[in-house]
Amino acid sequence: MEEITRNWKDIENDDFFKQFFNDESKKNDINQILSVAQQINKLGQAIEILNTELQKQVLANHEDLLSQATWVEKLESVLSIMQLHVQSLLSAVERLRGKIIDPFNRIETQTVVLARLHETSDLLRRVARMQHLSKRLCSQMTNNMQGPDIIKAANSLHELEHLMMDTDLNGLDVIADDQQVVKSHRTTVQRIATHTLSQGLQTMDRTKVSTAVQVFQNLRIVNGAIDNVIDTALSEIEKIATESLDVTLTTNQDLGKRAAPGRAAIPSPGSSGNLRTRIWENLERFFQDTLYTHCLQIELLQRILLEHHTKELDELSQKFWNSVNCLLSKVLIERTQGSSFVKQALEGEYPKFLRIFLDLRKRLKERSQSIGIYKINHDILLPFENAYLSRSVSRLLDPVHTMFSGEGLPTQDEIDGLIRTITNELSVSLVDDGLSTVVARNVGKAIRLFCLKCEQGLLVGGEASQVIDSPTTVQQTNVSLANLLYYLSSQITRVIANLSGLPSEGSSIISVALKEIDLLTKNILSPLLASINDAIESIILTMHDDAEFRDPSSPLGKEINCSLYMRELQGFILRSVNTFLIPYKNQTVVAECCKSVASRCIELFVRHACLLRPLTDFGKAKLIIDFSQIEVAVALLCRGGQLGSSEQQQYRTLRALKALLPLNADEIVQKVLEGEGDCGVPPSLVLLHLFSIAPSELESPHQSTGWSVSRLSQWMDKHPNERDRLAFCSGSLERYQLTVRQQNLPTFHPLFPLMKKLVNLNEHQNL
């Protein structure tokens, strides 16, 4: 066995035999190396090895081979027996087939005969039914064909057509005449139903329309009939709409005469106005009669169709209205392109055109239950609306440009003209909220343009803001501009109040524009009020020059009068109000602006009252009198109005500090620390007041830094935070503390620890 295995491996590994194992790559090379004799010799050796191997395999497995040969013989005998059985089966099947085929053929023949008999019977039944229905139809057609009779005739026609449609009856002479009668009667019934529907829609007779609809449903032509109604209505609408806008100008020449060469046809006098009146009358009739009637007819038709369960036509009114919109858009474009007169009429009086649409919608709302479908398609009106709004804004802006085109200021009559234009534009636009809102925007543009022109005419400089002499020409001009703004604002406000139909959005738009007038008035007053503020500050600064505040020789029992600077301040404020502020007619804005002046006046007075140094007991009593007089001075600025929140805070500080002045230093600090100073006095002002009664070695903050009182006041304006102010004041206390230690003084002044408590309040409360 090992030898055989070795021989097989030798054959497999031999390069010559590998070419027989599909190794084509070396086939040619090996054939070229071995000669033919060598190749034959190798093949012979391999064949001998194969024969030897086969003999060995046969000898080794001869019993299995004999067993397989025996089973082959047995299989052949079994196959012979099976062949006999199959032949017997085929013979039996052939006999059975002969017994089945003959009865089947006879049954099939009888079935065909029976089917033909059934078809003939059914045909005869249908013919009989058709003849019966034909006679009944002829009987029905002889009546007056009103109401139920025409419905019955339509039912008979429907059944007859159904019978003729299901069966091919062509060529039957017995029913040929009946078929002709059916066709003739169908035409008659359809014609009568069409007439009934048209008459019912014209008279809005629900019964007739319902009858016609039932007839069309029985005839299975309801969709076509409705389409015919819609097409007829649209054709009539298009015709009348075209005729309504087909206006021909009548010339002043005879119609039969031919115009001279080069002569243009000129409208006769008064013809333009008559033609425009005719256009609007035609449009009014078209919308209120023709279009309104057709919309109601379609509404009636749709309701009846829904009652008869014709669901596919439940949006009939919507489709009809959409078609009407498309048709109107087409007609309007054609007529305006063909006639400039028609175009000018529709554009120039667009609100009237829009009102006609809205009136139609209002009437339909009163009669129709589905008003939501009759919405105005603004795409139709948009070209006319844009043209009208363009002209409207020109009518509003042109008067503004005109009144400022000259060298002088606008007159009140010119502003009245602008007001009349605004009133007219708003009144005409009240037909629709959307139009009113857009026109209100145009009114806002006119107001802003007026403000811009007034702002360009303002005069600035020293002459516009001086408050020393009498009002200059520049100031009088600015006052006139401000009064013109106020007159315009007040008149427009009155117009808005009288126009009850103006939508809230339009009113808001105009109100926002009017606020710019107030803003411009404030800008006009701003430099003047700044000068008044500067003058007030200069007058208040003179309190530091009043010797009575620091003169220790002044006895307490002496009669105390108002300080000179306070009299000067009151006189200046009174003169400023009467001379420079009263000429402004918009006193509401003036009072609002004066609130800040009053607040600034109180703030400066309180600040400098705390900076007075030294302050004797007499000076303190005199200062309390001035606290009362400053209220009189401020009241001149706030007449007719109340102080705002920030101004009220300054007023509370004034009253609170006035209440603290009579107290000694311990009581003042104690109230501040306990929170009773919550009445309005900041700790920094209390600290400055304590400096005013301190000894000379305890210098005030501005003295220790070498500043003037005016510079300290400017610094406090830039640093309103209490933390910064107290930190600035603490510098003077630290210098004083350092001086005491350097001089080895035994104690500090009694005010020093009180003042340190106020500074420490800054650190503990994070002011």
PDB file of C-alpha atoms in Angstrom, residues 95 133 139 296 365 386 417 431 437 472 507 546 549 612 759:
ATOM      1  CA  ARG A  95     -62.716   2.757 -20.568  1.00  0.00           C
ATOM      2  CA  LEU A 133     -92.528  52.429 -20.136  1.00  0.00           C
ATOM      3  CA  SER A 139     -99.022  59.406 -21.425  1.00  0.00           C
ATOM      4  CA  LEU A 296     -77.750  84.594  -4.593  1.00  0.00           C
ATOM      5  CA  LYS A 365     -73.812  88.859   4.352  1.00  0.00           C
ATOM      6  CA  ASN A 386     -51.450 101.580  -5.426  1.00  0.00           C
ATOM      7  CA  GLY A 417     -55.296 123.577   4.262  1.00  0.00           C
ATOM      8  CA  VAL A 431     -64.797 102.594   3.801  1.00  0.00           C
ATOM      9  CA  THR A 437     -54.491 102.133   7.998  1.00  0.00           C
ATOM     10  CA  THR A 472     -34.315 137.719  20.384  1.00  0.00           C
ATOM     11  CA  SER A 507     -55.134 106.061  15.212  1.00  0.00           C
ATOM     12  CA  ASP A 546     -23.509 135.732  51.528  1.00  0.00           C
ATOM     13  CA  PHE A 549     -24.422 132.567  56.795  1.00  0.00           C
ATOM     14  CA  LEU A 612     -21.921 126.321  53.083  1.00  0.00           C
ATOM     15  CA  VAL A 759     -18.146 106.722  56.113  1.00  0.00           C
TER      16      VAL A 759
END
